[in-house]
Short mmCIF file of C-alpha atoms (C1' of nucleotides) in Angstrom, two decimals:
data_model
loop_
_atom_site.label_atom_id
_atom_site.label_comp_id
_atom_site.label_asym_id
_atom_site.label_seq_id
_atom_site.Cartn_x
_atom_site.Cartn_y
_atom_site.Cartn_z
CA MET A 274 0.00 0.00 0.00
CA GLN A 275 2.77 2.32 1.04
CA SER A 276 4.68 1.84 -2.22
CA ILE A 277 1.62 2.49 -4.37
CA TYR A 278 0.95 5.69 -2.48
CA ARG A 279 4.52 6.83 -2.94
CA ALA A 280 4.55 5.97 -6.60
CA ILE A 281 1.39 7.97 -7.17
CA LEU A 282 2.78 10.93 -5.28
CA TRP A 283 6.00 10.79 -7.16
CA GLY A 284 4.35 10.18 -10.50
CA SER A 285 2.24 13.23 -10.08
CA SER A 286 5.24 15.49 -9.83
CA CYS A 287 7.13 14.03 -12.77
CA ILE A 288 6.16 14.90 -16.31
CA CYS A 289 7.82 11.79 -17.61
CA CYS A 290 6.00 9.46 -15.24
CA LYS A 291 2.72 11.18 -15.84
CA ALA A 292 2.90 10.26 -19.48
CA LEU A 293 3.67 6.72 -18.46
CA ALA A 294 1.00 6.64 -15.83
CA ARG A 295 -1.71 7.44 -18.31
CA ARG A 296 -0.94 4.42 -20.44
CA ASN A 297 1.02 2.02 -18.36
CA PHE A 298 0.34 2.71 -14.74
CA CYS A 299 0.18 -0.89 -13.57
CA SER A 300 3.44 -1.96 -15.10
CA ALA A 301 5.15 1.18 -13.85
CA LEU A 302 3.99 0.32 -10.33
CA ALA A 303 5.01 -3.30 -10.71
CA SER A 304 8.50 -2.26 -11.76
CA CYS A 305 8.73 0.10 -8.81
CA ASP A 306 7.87 -2.65 -6.36
CA ARG A 307 10.80 -4.76 -7.43
CA VAL A 308 13.38 -2.45 -6.01
CA GLY A 309 13.99 -1.33 -2.44
CA THR A 310 14.85 2.30 -3.10
CA ARG A 311 11.90 2.78 -5.37
CA ASP A 312 11.91 6.52 -5.70
CA SER A 313 15.51 6.90 -6.78
CA TRP A 314 15.29 3.83 -8.99
CA HIS A 315 12.14 5.12 -10.59
CA LYS A 316 13.68 8.53 -11.12
CA GLU A 317 16.71 6.97 -12.77
CA GLN A 318 14.53 4.91 -15.09
CA CYS A 319 12.58 7.97 -16.10
CA GLN A 320 15.70 9.94 -16.78
CA ASP A 321 17.06 7.05 -18.82
CA LEU A 322 13.86 6.87 -20.84
CA LYS A 323 13.86 10.62 -21.39
CA ASN A 324 17.50 10.60 -22.52
CA SER A 325 16.90 7.77 -24.98
CA ALA A 326 13.80 9.48 -26.32
CA ASP A 327 15.66 12.77 -26.71
CA ILE A 328 18.47 11.11 -28.67
CA LEU A 329 16.00 9.51 -31.08
CA ILE A 330 13.88 12.66 -31.39
CA ALA A 331 16.97 14.71 -32.22
CA LYS A 332 18.07 12.13 -34.81
CA VAL A 333 14.80 11.98 -36.70
CA SER A 334 14.21 15.73 -36.55
CA LYS A 335 17.23 16.29 -38.79
CA ALA A 336 16.03 13.90 -41.49
CA SER A 337 13.30 14.72 -43.95
CA SER A 338 12.31 11.47 -45.67
CA GLU A 339 11.42 8.09 -44.24
CA GLU A 340 14.54 6.55 -45.79
CA GLU A 341 16.75 9.27 -44.38
CA ILE A 342 15.29 8.68 -40.94
CA LEU A 343 15.98 4.97 -41.08
CA GLU A 344 19.47 5.58 -42.37
CA SER A 345 20.27 8.04 -39.61
CA LEU A 346 19.13 5.59 -36.93
CA PHE A 347 21.03 2.60 -38.24
CA ASN A 348 24.77 2.36 -37.76
CA ASP A 349 24.74 5.18 -35.27
CA GLN A 350 26.70 4.77 -32.08
CA ALA A 351 24.33 6.73 -29.89
CA CYS A 352 21.32 4.80 -31.22
CA ASP A 353 23.06 1.46 -30.87
CA GLY A 354 23.56 2.16 -27.19
CA ILE A 355 19.87 2.72 -26.54
CA HIS A 356 18.02 0.16 -24.48
CA LEU A 357 14.76 -0.38 -26.33
CA SER A 358 11.64 -0.88 -24.26
CA GLN A 359 7.91 -0.86 -24.87
CA ASN A 360 7.62 2.31 -22.75
CA LEU A 361 10.12 4.08 -24.97
CA ILE A 362 8.30 3.06 -28.16
CA ASP A 363 4.92 4.08 -26.73
CA ARG A 364 6.36 7.43 -25.74
CA LEU A 365 7.84 8.05 -29.18
CA LEU A 366 4.72 6.98 -31.04
CA ASP A 367 2.76 9.38 -28.88
CA ARG A 368 5.29 12.14 -29.55
CA PHE A 369 5.11 11.56 -33.31
CA LYS A 370 1.41 10.82 -33.60
CA ASP A 371 1.08 13.70 -36.07
CA ASP A 372 4.30 12.93 -37.95
CA TRP A 373 3.94 9.54 -39.62
CA LYS A 374 7.39 9.60 -41.25
CA SER A 375 9.23 9.93 -37.96
CA ALA A 376 6.86 7.50 -36.24
CA LEU A 377 7.24 4.88 -38.96
CA GLY A 378 11.00 5.37 -39.21
CA ILE A 379 11.47 4.79 -35.50
CA PHE A 380 8.99 1.92 -35.47
CA LYS A 381 10.70 0.13 -38.34
CA TRP A 382 14.12 0.69 -36.84
CA ALA A 383 12.94 -0.65 -33.47
CA SER A 384 11.23 -3.72 -34.91
CA LEU A 385 14.38 -4.61 -36.86
CA GLN A 386 16.48 -4.76 -33.68
CA SER A 387 17.12 -8.36 -32.67
CA SER A 388 16.75 -7.61 -28.97
CA PHE A 389 13.28 -6.13 -29.20
CA ARG A 390 9.76 -6.92 -30.48
CA PRO A 391 7.11 -4.18 -30.38
CA SER A 392 3.85 -5.25 -28.74
CA PRO A 393 0.83 -6.01 -30.97
CA GLU A 394 -0.83 -2.92 -29.44
CA SER A 395 1.96 -0.67 -30.68
CA TYR A 396 1.47 -2.11 -34.17
CA ASP A 397 -2.17 -1.06 -33.86
CA THR A 398 -1.06 2.41 -32.75
CA MET A 399 1.21 2.64 -35.79
CA ILE A 400 -1.73 1.58 -37.98
CA ASP A 401 -3.75 4.40 -36.42
CA ILE A 402 -1.06 6.99 -37.09
CA LEU A 403 -0.76 5.99 -40.75
CA GLY A 404 -4.54 5.87 -41.11
CA ARG A 405 -5.05 9.28 -39.56
CA MET A 406 -2.47 10.74 -41.94
CA LYS A 407 -4.16 8.96 -44.85
CA GLN A 408 -1.03 6.97 -45.74
CA MET A 409 -3.10 4.07 -46.99
CA GLU A 410 -0.38 2.34 -49.02
CA LYS A 411 2.00 2.36 -46.04
CA LEU A 412 -0.87 1.11 -43.93
CA LYS A 413 -1.42 -1.83 -46.29
CA ASP A 414 2.29 -2.69 -46.10
CA LEU A 415 2.24 -2.66 -42.32
CA LEU A 416 -0.91 -4.80 -42.25
CA GLU A 417 0.83 -7.37 -44.45
CA GLU A 418 3.81 -7.35 -42.12
CA MET A 419 1.47 -7.90 -39.17
CA HIS A 420 -0.13 -10.77 -41.05
CA GLN A 421 3.27 -12.42 -41.50
CA GLY A 422 3.85 -12.16 -37.77
CA SER A 423 0.29 -13.31 -36.85
CA LEU A 424 -0.31 -10.04 -35.03
CA ILE A 425 -3.71 -9.14 -36.47
CA THR A 426 -6.62 -8.98 -34.04
CA LEU A 427 -10.24 -7.93 -34.43
CA ASN A 428 -9.16 -4.59 -33.01
CA THR A 429 -6.64 -4.19 -35.84
CA ILE A 430 -9.30 -5.00 -38.41
CA ALA A 431 -11.69 -2.50 -36.84
CA LYS A 432 -9.07 0.24 -37.00
CA VAL A 433 -8.06 -0.57 -40.57
CA MET A 434 -11.64 -0.67 -41.83
CA ARG A 435 -12.53 2.60 -40.12
CA ARG A 436 -9.44 4.28 -41.54
CA PHE A 437 -10.14 3.10 -45.08
CA VAL A 438 -13.76 4.18 -44.95
CA GLY A 439 -12.75 7.43 -43.28
CA ALA A 440 -10.40 8.08 -46.21
CA GLY A 441 -13.32 7.48 -48.59
CA GLN A 442 -11.91 4.12 -49.71
CA TRP A 443 -14.86 2.02 -48.66
CA GLU A 444 -14.10 -0.65 -51.27
CA ASP A 445 -10.82 -1.37 -49.49
CA ALA A 446 -12.68 -1.93 -46.24
CA VAL A 447 -14.91 -4.45 -48.00
CA ARG A 448 -11.80 -6.13 -49.43
CA ILE A 449 -10.40 -6.48 -45.92
CA PHE A 450 -13.62 -8.19 -44.90
CA ASP A 451 -13.42 -10.52 -47.92
CA ASP A 452 -9.86 -11.43 -46.91
CA LEU A 453 -10.65 -12.02 -43.24
CA GLN A 454 -10.05 -15.76 -43.41
CA THR A 455 -6.68 -15.27 -45.05
CA LEU A 456 -5.83 -12.83 -42.25
CA GLY A 457 -6.69 -15.49 -39.69
CA LEU A 458 -10.09 -14.21 -38.57
CA GLU A 459 -13.65 -15.37 -39.08
CA LYS A 460 -16.46 -13.97 -41.20
CA ASN A 461 -19.43 -14.03 -38.87
CA THR A 462 -22.25 -11.82 -37.64
CA GLU A 463 -19.86 -9.86 -35.42
CA THR A 464 -17.36 -9.04 -38.18
CA MET A 465 -20.16 -8.37 -40.67
CA ASN A 466 -21.70 -5.91 -38.22
CA LEU A 467 -18.31 -4.26 -37.81
CA LEU A 468 -18.08 -3.70 -41.56
CA LEU A 469 -21.68 -2.48 -41.86
CA ASP A 470 -21.35 -0.17 -38.87
CA THR A 471 -18.14 1.30 -40.24
CA LEU A 472 -19.78 2.01 -43.57
CA CYS A 473 -22.95 3.42 -42.01
CA LYS A 474 -21.09 5.69 -39.59
CA GLU A 475 -19.34 7.31 -42.55
CA GLN A 476 -22.64 7.65 -44.40
CA PHE A 477 -22.04 4.87 -46.95
CA VAL A 478 -25.41 3.44 -45.99
CA GLU A 479 -26.54 2.44 -49.47
CA GLN A 480 -23.27 0.61 -50.06
CA ALA A 481 -23.69 -1.12 -46.71
CA ARG A 482 -27.19 -2.13 -47.75
CA GLU A 483 -25.97 -3.66 -51.02
CA ILE A 484 -23.27 -5.61 -49.20
CA TYR A 485 -25.71 -6.77 -46.56
CA LEU A 486 -28.10 -8.15 -49.19
CA GLU A 487 -25.21 -10.18 -50.54
CA LEU A 488 -23.88 -11.34 -47.18
CA LYS A 489 -27.16 -12.24 -45.52
CA GLN A 490 -27.34 -15.36 -47.66
CA HIS A 491 -24.39 -16.73 -45.68
CA ILE A 492 -24.38 -14.82 -42.42
CA ALA A 493 -27.43 -14.37 -40.20
CA PRO A 494 -28.16 -10.80 -39.14
CA ASN A 495 -29.06 -10.01 -35.53
CA ALA A 496 -30.75 -7.09 -33.76
CA HIS A 497 -27.45 -5.14 -33.85
CA THR A 498 -27.36 -5.42 -37.62
CA PHE A 499 -30.73 -3.69 -37.92
CA ASN A 500 -29.93 -1.05 -35.32
CA ILE A 501 -26.78 -0.24 -37.27
CA PHE A 502 -28.91 0.41 -40.36
CA ILE A 503 -31.51 2.39 -38.43
CA HIS A 504 -28.70 4.60 -37.19
CA GLY A 505 -27.21 4.85 -40.68
CA TRP A 506 -30.46 5.93 -42.33
CA CYS A 507 -31.13 8.44 -39.57
CA LYS A 508 -27.65 9.83 -39.95
CA ILE A 509 -28.27 10.65 -43.60
CA ARG A 510 -31.71 11.97 -42.70
CA ARG A 511 -33.68 9.22 -44.45
CA VAL A 512 -35.97 8.46 -41.58
CA ASP A 513 -38.48 6.64 -43.81
CA GLU A 514 -35.87 3.96 -44.49
CA ALA A 515 -35.21 3.79 -40.75
CA HIS A 516 -38.89 3.02 -40.15
CA TRP A 517 -38.76 0.49 -42.94
CA THR A 518 -35.79 -1.18 -41.30
CA VAL A 519 -37.83 -1.52 -38.10
CA GLN A 520 -40.42 -3.48 -40.12
CA GLU A 521 -37.70 -5.61 -41.68
CA MET A 522 -36.32 -6.26 -38.23
CA LYS A 523 -39.69 -7.53 -37.04
CA GLY A 524 -39.83 -9.75 -40.15
CA HIS A 525 -36.63 -11.40 -38.99
CA GLY A 526 -38.08 -12.07 -35.57
CA CYS A 527 -36.06 -9.33 -33.89
CA ARG A 528 -38.05 -6.95 -31.70
CA PRO A 529 -37.15 -3.28 -32.05
CA CYS A 530 -35.61 -2.28 -28.74
CA VAL A 531 -35.10 0.95 -26.86
CA ILE A 532 -31.99 1.62 -28.98
CA SER A 533 -33.96 1.31 -32.23
CA TYR A 534 -36.58 3.78 -31.05
CA SER A 535 -34.14 6.16 -29.38
CA THR A 536 -32.14 6.41 -32.57
CA ILE A 537 -35.17 7.47 -34.58
CA ILE A 538 -36.26 9.84 -31.82
CA GLN A 539 -32.82 11.48 -32.01
CA CYS A 540 -33.38 12.01 -35.72
CA TYR A 541 -36.71 13.77 -35.14
CA CYS A 542 -35.11 15.76 -32.34
CA GLU A 543 -32.51 17.12 -34.72
CA GLU A 544 -35.30 18.17 -37.05
CA GLN A 545 -37.08 19.68 -34.03
CA ASN A 546 -40.08 17.64 -35.08
CA PHE A 547 -41.36 17.13 -31.55
CA ASP A 548 -44.82 15.91 -32.62
CA ARG A 549 -43.19 12.82 -34.09
CA VAL A 550 -41.02 12.46 -30.99
CA TYR A 551 -44.10 12.26 -28.76
CA GLU A 552 -45.79 9.86 -31.21
CA LEU A 553 -42.80 7.54 -30.98
CA LEU A 554 -42.82 7.74 -27.20
CA ASP A 555 -46.46 6.61 -27.32
CA GLU A 556 -45.59 3.82 -29.73
CA MET A 557 -42.85 2.63 -27.42
CA GLN A 558 -45.35 2.46 -24.60
CA ALA A 559 -47.78 0.52 -26.81
CA GLN A 560 -44.99 -1.92 -27.71
CA ASP A 561 -44.11 -2.34 -24.05
CA CYS A 562 -40.65 -0.92 -24.70
CA SER A 563 -39.86 1.60 -21.98
CA PRO A 564 -37.80 4.67 -22.82
CA ASN A 565 -34.68 4.92 -20.72
CA VAL A 566 -32.52 7.75 -19.45
CA ILE A 567 -30.78 8.06 -22.83
CA THR A 568 -34.10 8.49 -24.62
CA PHE A 569 -35.15 11.18 -22.18
CA THR A 570 -31.78 12.94 -22.29
CA THR A 571 -31.98 13.13 -26.06
CA ILE A 572 -35.44 14.69 -25.96
CA MET A 573 -34.75 17.04 -23.08
CA HIS A 574 -31.54 18.26 -24.68
CA ALA A 575 -33.27 18.94 -27.99
CA LEU A 576 -36.16 20.79 -26.32
CA ALA A 577 -33.80 22.95 -24.30
CA LYS A 578 -31.76 23.68 -27.41
CA ALA A 579 -34.97 24.76 -29.14
CA GLU A 580 -35.52 27.04 -26.15
CA LYS A 581 -38.61 25.12 -25.09
CA PHE A 582 -37.55 25.14 -21.45
CA GLU A 583 -40.94 24.50 -19.88
CA GLU A 584 -41.39 21.52 -22.14
CA ALA A 585 -37.91 20.29 -21.24
CA LEU A 586 -38.88 20.49 -17.59
CA ARG A 587 -42.00 18.46 -18.36
CA ILE A 588 -39.75 15.73 -19.77
CA VAL A 589 -37.86 15.75 -16.49
CA GLU A 590 -41.20 15.26 -14.77
CA ARG A 591 -42.32 12.56 -17.21
CA MET A 592 -39.07 10.73 -16.66
CA ARG A 593 -39.56 10.86 -12.93
CA SER A 594 -43.10 9.52 -13.13
CA ALA A 595 -41.94 6.74 -15.45
CA GLY A 596 -39.67 5.68 -12.61
CA CYS A 597 -36.57 6.36 -14.69
CA ARG A 598 -33.66 7.74 -12.70
CA ALA A 599 -31.82 10.72 -14.11
CA ASP A 600 -28.06 10.32 -14.22
CA THR A 601 -25.15 12.73 -14.26
CA LEU A 602 -25.06 13.01 -18.03
CA PHE A 603 -28.74 13.91 -18.07
CA TYR A 604 -28.25 16.77 -15.62
CA ASN A 605 -25.04 17.92 -17.31
CA SER A 606 -26.91 18.20 -20.55
CA PHE A 607 -29.67 20.14 -18.85
CA ILE A 608 -27.27 22.52 -17.11
CA TYR A 609 -25.33 23.07 -20.30
CA THR A 610 -28.37 23.96 -22.38
CA LEU A 611 -29.77 26.23 -19.68
CA GLY A 612 -26.42 27.98 -19.52
CA ARG A 613 -26.27 28.44 -23.27
CA ALA A 614 -29.72 29.98 -23.16
CA GLY A 615 -28.48 32.47 -20.59
CA ARG A 616 -30.71 30.98 -17.87
CA VAL A 617 -27.95 31.20 -15.29
CA ASP A 618 -30.16 31.00 -12.24
CA ASP A 619 -32.15 28.06 -13.58
CA ALA A 620 -28.93 26.18 -14.28
CA SER A 621 -27.74 27.07 -10.81
CA TYR A 622 -30.98 25.74 -9.36
CA VAL A 623 -30.63 22.43 -11.19
CA PHE A 624 -27.04 22.10 -10.02
CA LYS A 625 -27.56 23.17 -6.43
CA VAL A 626 -31.03 21.81 -5.73
CA ALA A 627 -32.38 19.35 -8.29
CA MET A 628 -29.28 17.19 -8.55
CA PRO A 629 -28.64 16.78 -4.82
CA THR A 630 -32.36 16.15 -4.23
CA ALA A 631 -32.30 13.38 -6.83
CA GLY A 632 -29.15 11.98 -5.26
CA VAL A 633 -27.11 12.37 -8.43
CA ALA A 634 -23.44 13.21 -7.91
CA PRO A 635 -21.88 15.84 -10.16
CA ASN A 636 -18.74 14.99 -12.11
CA THR A 637 -15.99 17.17 -13.55
CA SER A 638 -18.15 18.06 -16.55
CA SER A 639 -20.98 19.28 -14.33
CA TYR A 640 -18.63 21.65 -12.50
CA ASN A 641 -16.97 22.68 -15.75
CA SER A 642 -20.32 23.61 -17.32
CA MET A 643 -21.16 25.77 -14.33
CA ILE A 644 -17.76 27.48 -14.31
CA SER A 645 -17.83 28.16 -18.01
CA MET A 646 -21.36 29.53 -17.79
CA PHE A 647 -20.54 31.91 -14.96
CA CYS A 648 -17.39 33.14 -16.70
CA HIS A 649 -19.29 33.67 -19.91
CA HIS A 650 -21.75 35.87 -18.05
CA ALA A 651 -18.95 37.82 -16.31
CA GLN A 652 -19.78 36.31 -12.94
CA GLU A 653 -16.23 35.28 -12.10
CA SER A 654 -16.66 35.16 -8.36
CA ARG A 655 -19.48 32.63 -8.70
CA ALA A 656 -17.22 30.62 -11.02
CA PHE A 657 -14.49 30.57 -8.39
CA ASP A 658 -17.03 29.52 -5.77
CA ILE A 659 -17.84 26.49 -7.92
CA LEU A 660 -14.15 25.70 -8.35
CA LYS A 661 -13.70 25.85 -4.59
CA GLU A 662 -16.72 23.58 -4.14
CA MET A 663 -15.23 21.14 -6.63
CA GLU A 664 -11.89 21.08 -4.84
CA ASP A 665 -13.60 20.52 -1.50
CA SER A 666 -16.01 17.87 -2.78
CA GLY A 667 -13.45 15.12 -3.05
CA LEU A 668 -15.69 13.62 -5.75
CA CYS A 669 -13.81 14.77 -8.81
CA LYS A 670 -10.84 16.85 -9.79
CA PRO A 671 -10.49 19.87 -12.05
CA ASP A 672 -8.95 19.33 -15.49
CA VAL A 673 -7.66 21.66 -18.22
CA GLN A 674 -11.19 22.47 -19.33
CA THR A 675 -12.05 23.66 -15.83
CA TYR A 676 -9.38 26.33 -16.07
CA HIS A 677 -9.83 27.58 -19.62
CA PRO A 678 -12.80 29.85 -18.94
CA LEU A 679 -11.10 31.14 -15.78
CA ILE A 680 -7.91 31.96 -17.69
CA LYS A 681 -9.93 33.68 -20.41
CA SER A 682 -11.62 35.78 -17.74
CA CYS A 683 -8.24 36.92 -16.45
CA PHE A 684 -7.38 38.30 -19.86
CA LYS A 685 -10.80 39.86 -20.29
CA THR A 686 -10.65 41.66 -16.97
CA GLY A 687 -6.95 42.48 -17.22
CA LYS A 688 -6.02 40.56 -14.07
CA THR A 689 -2.93 39.13 -15.70
CA ASP A 690 -0.61 39.51 -12.77
CA SER A 691 -2.11 38.49 -9.49
CA LEU A 692 -4.95 36.20 -10.48
CA LEU A 693 -3.47 34.47 -13.51
CA LYS A 694 -0.32 33.53 -11.64
CA ASP A 695 -2.38 32.04 -8.81
CA ILE A 696 -4.52 30.09 -11.24
CA LEU A 697 -1.53 28.62 -13.08
CA ASN A 698 0.16 27.81 -9.82
CA ASP A 699 -2.92 25.93 -8.59
CA MET A 700 -3.24 24.13 -11.89
CA VAL A 701 0.30 22.87 -11.96
CA ASN A 702 1.29 22.57 -8.32
CA LYS A 703 -1.95 21.86 -6.53
CA HIS A 704 -3.72 19.71 -9.10
CA HIS A 705 -0.77 18.52 -11.18
CA ILE A 706 -2.49 19.30 -14.46
CA GLY A 707 -0.07 19.31 -17.36
CA LEU A 708 -0.56 22.24 -19.70
CA ASP A 709 -1.60 21.05 -23.16
CA ILE A 710 -1.40 22.64 -26.61
CA SER A 711 -4.70 24.47 -26.20
CA THR A 712 -3.75 25.91 -22.81
CA TYR A 713 -0.36 27.09 -24.05
CA THR A 714 -1.99 28.63 -27.12
CA LEU A 715 -4.60 30.40 -25.01
CA LEU A 716 -1.93 31.71 -22.64
CA ILE A 717 0.57 32.83 -25.26
CA HIS A 718 -2.06 34.62 -27.35
CA GLY A 719 -3.55 36.26 -24.28
CA LEU A 720 -0.21 37.37 -22.91
CA CYS A 721 0.88 38.82 -26.25
CA ARG A 722 -2.27 40.86 -26.40
CA ALA A 723 -1.76 41.97 -22.81
CA ASP A 724 1.71 43.21 -23.77
CA ARG A 725 3.43 40.58 -21.67
CA CYS A 726 5.51 39.04 -24.39
CA LYS A 727 8.44 38.06 -22.18
CA TRP A 728 6.17 35.82 -20.18
CA ALA A 729 4.58 34.53 -23.36
CA HIS A 730 7.99 33.68 -24.71
CA CYS A 731 8.91 31.76 -21.53
CA LEU A 732 5.81 29.65 -21.97
CA PHE A 733 6.66 29.15 -25.62
CA GLU A 734 10.10 27.77 -24.69
CA GLU A 735 8.56 25.57 -22.02
CA MET A 736 6.10 24.21 -24.54
CA ILE A 737 8.85 23.30 -27.01
CA GLU A 738 10.83 21.73 -24.16
CA GLN A 739 7.85 19.47 -23.47
CA GLY A 740 7.73 18.34 -27.06
CA ILE A 741 4.48 20.17 -27.78
CA VAL A 742 4.48 21.60 -31.30
CA PRO A 743 3.08 25.15 -31.40
CA ARG A 744 0.66 26.29 -34.08
CA TYR A 745 1.90 28.45 -36.89
CA ARG A 746 -0.34 31.32 -35.84
CA THR A 747 1.06 31.24 -32.33
CA CYS A 748 4.63 31.49 -33.65
CA ARG A 749 3.69 34.30 -36.01
CA LEU A 750 1.99 36.31 -33.29
CA LEU A 751 4.81 35.85 -30.81
CA LEU A 752 7.45 36.58 -33.44
CA ASP A 753 5.86 39.93 -34.26
CA GLU A 754 5.70 40.79 -30.57
CA VAL A 755 9.30 39.91 -29.72
CA LYS A 756 10.56 41.79 -32.78
CA GLN A 757 8.73 44.90 -31.60
CA LYS A 758 10.45 44.51 -28.25
CA ASN A 759 13.84 44.06 -29.95
CA MET A 760 14.27 40.57 -28.50
CA TYR A 761 16.45 39.40 -31.36
CA GLU A 762 17.66 36.18 -29.83
CA ALA A 763 14.11 35.07 -29.09
CA ALA A 764 13.04 36.01 -32.61
CA GLU A 765 15.75 33.84 -34.12
CA LYS A 766 14.73 30.85 -32.02
CA ILE A 767 11.09 31.23 -33.02
CA GLU A 768 12.07 31.40 -36.67
CA VAL A 769 13.97 28.12 -36.31
CA VAL A 770 10.83 26.48 -34.90
CA MET A 771 8.70 27.93 -37.69
CA LYS A 772 10.95 26.53 -40.39
CA LYS A 773 10.17 23.02 -39.16
CA LEU A 774 6.39 23.50 -39.28
"C1'" DG B 178 -17.98 2.26 -32.60
"C1'" DT B 179 -25.79 -0.52 -31.57
"C1'" DA B 180 -27.95 5.23 -28.55
"C1'" DG B 181 -27.21 10.67 -24.89
"C1'" DG B 182 -23.05 16.47 -24.39
"C1'" DG B 183 -19.03 19.11 -24.68
"C1'" DT B 184 -18.76 28.12 -25.59
"C1'" DT B 185 -14.55 28.18 -32.45
"C1'" DA B 186 -10.86 31.22 -30.89
"C1'" DG B 187 -7.88 32.56 -27.74
#
DNA sequence: GTAGGGTTAG
């Protein structure tokens, strides 16, 4: 118990461990337990990992093509001395998730080392990186390599299909399905549903339909299959076909369930066609299919968005009388929409009275909605009261989103010195929240506009140090500012960063 | 990834 507590404490104050903790907390703890002087051992390991990562990052940053990257890593003394580990690879893939050439170069180099085999999960991560960057040919090569090593899982297939369809190459996704047996997996209802869902989610519903008609001769559909189509038709606003699918579903002996109905209700909600929504609620009742909290949340959210607040409240009442318990997401949705409509006191009432009365605990999002609403309406002190309440609650912790509206308020009200410093200090030292790209951007832009470009530049350097790549606009803005202040050295450094973007 | 939310402009 003691060691876990210490590891958590230590991890929270170490940037390097925090990155590890997110992904690999258990194994990090397990490693710590092996050694008597855990803290110093752990620290050493982290430093080692950071040094190795830095060497590799520096190497690949100088190269421009994939081949050049590989070449620079091979036959290099510094690289040869690196102890490869799964943690190191995970860290580098995360670092280069937006730079497929560097990621692939390092991944290939690592997998060609005799002393090391990347985990199947890191192959999937590499697949994701290539897919996100639309490098579909490279993705196919990697998939083939995975096939040779028997590393393909259903998860891999799901990622590959979604990436192909996402890139508009739906035929390739179908080809993957056709080749499933060759890849060592089965063609069954589950994998068919995966293909159909992937196509439907990207609006290739008609194509999915064609394929289904072909496949259903060999593979039996189930209720999921029909719900996937109902969702697909609703997504492309062809609600008639969704209704027709419900009939087809019944024909196959599958009863439409709460998901089937809720999906169609969502579609009518988006059209703000509330007459049809109520009709469907009645039909559900007639079919002995009770709406659940998701159904009610959908309707309530849509009504509130349409500024029909009294009606939204009646849904809350209807839900209560149906014996359906509201959950946190339901109330968050309610609070959010009330806030957007400027009904600050109503939102406050829901948060302070309705939720506790119903025995529903708020989460970080509930507090964040309240804070953002108060800041938006220039009621900063009420926002800080909520933050205090959150800190005292012990139920949940603030995150970056908690602080964004508060930071924005500092800039709006010009309290850049006292208040902003306190906020950042709390963020980093009290709650151990790592600043992310959006926070750095917000801060640097705000500080430039507040004529505090020295401070902005410090943050810029810190951001680079952490391996966070700034946006072009941020560099541009800061560059103009430092030039005006005759900070030539800073300007040069920024220009170096910009050249790499 | 069979369904419900997320102040876009710093």
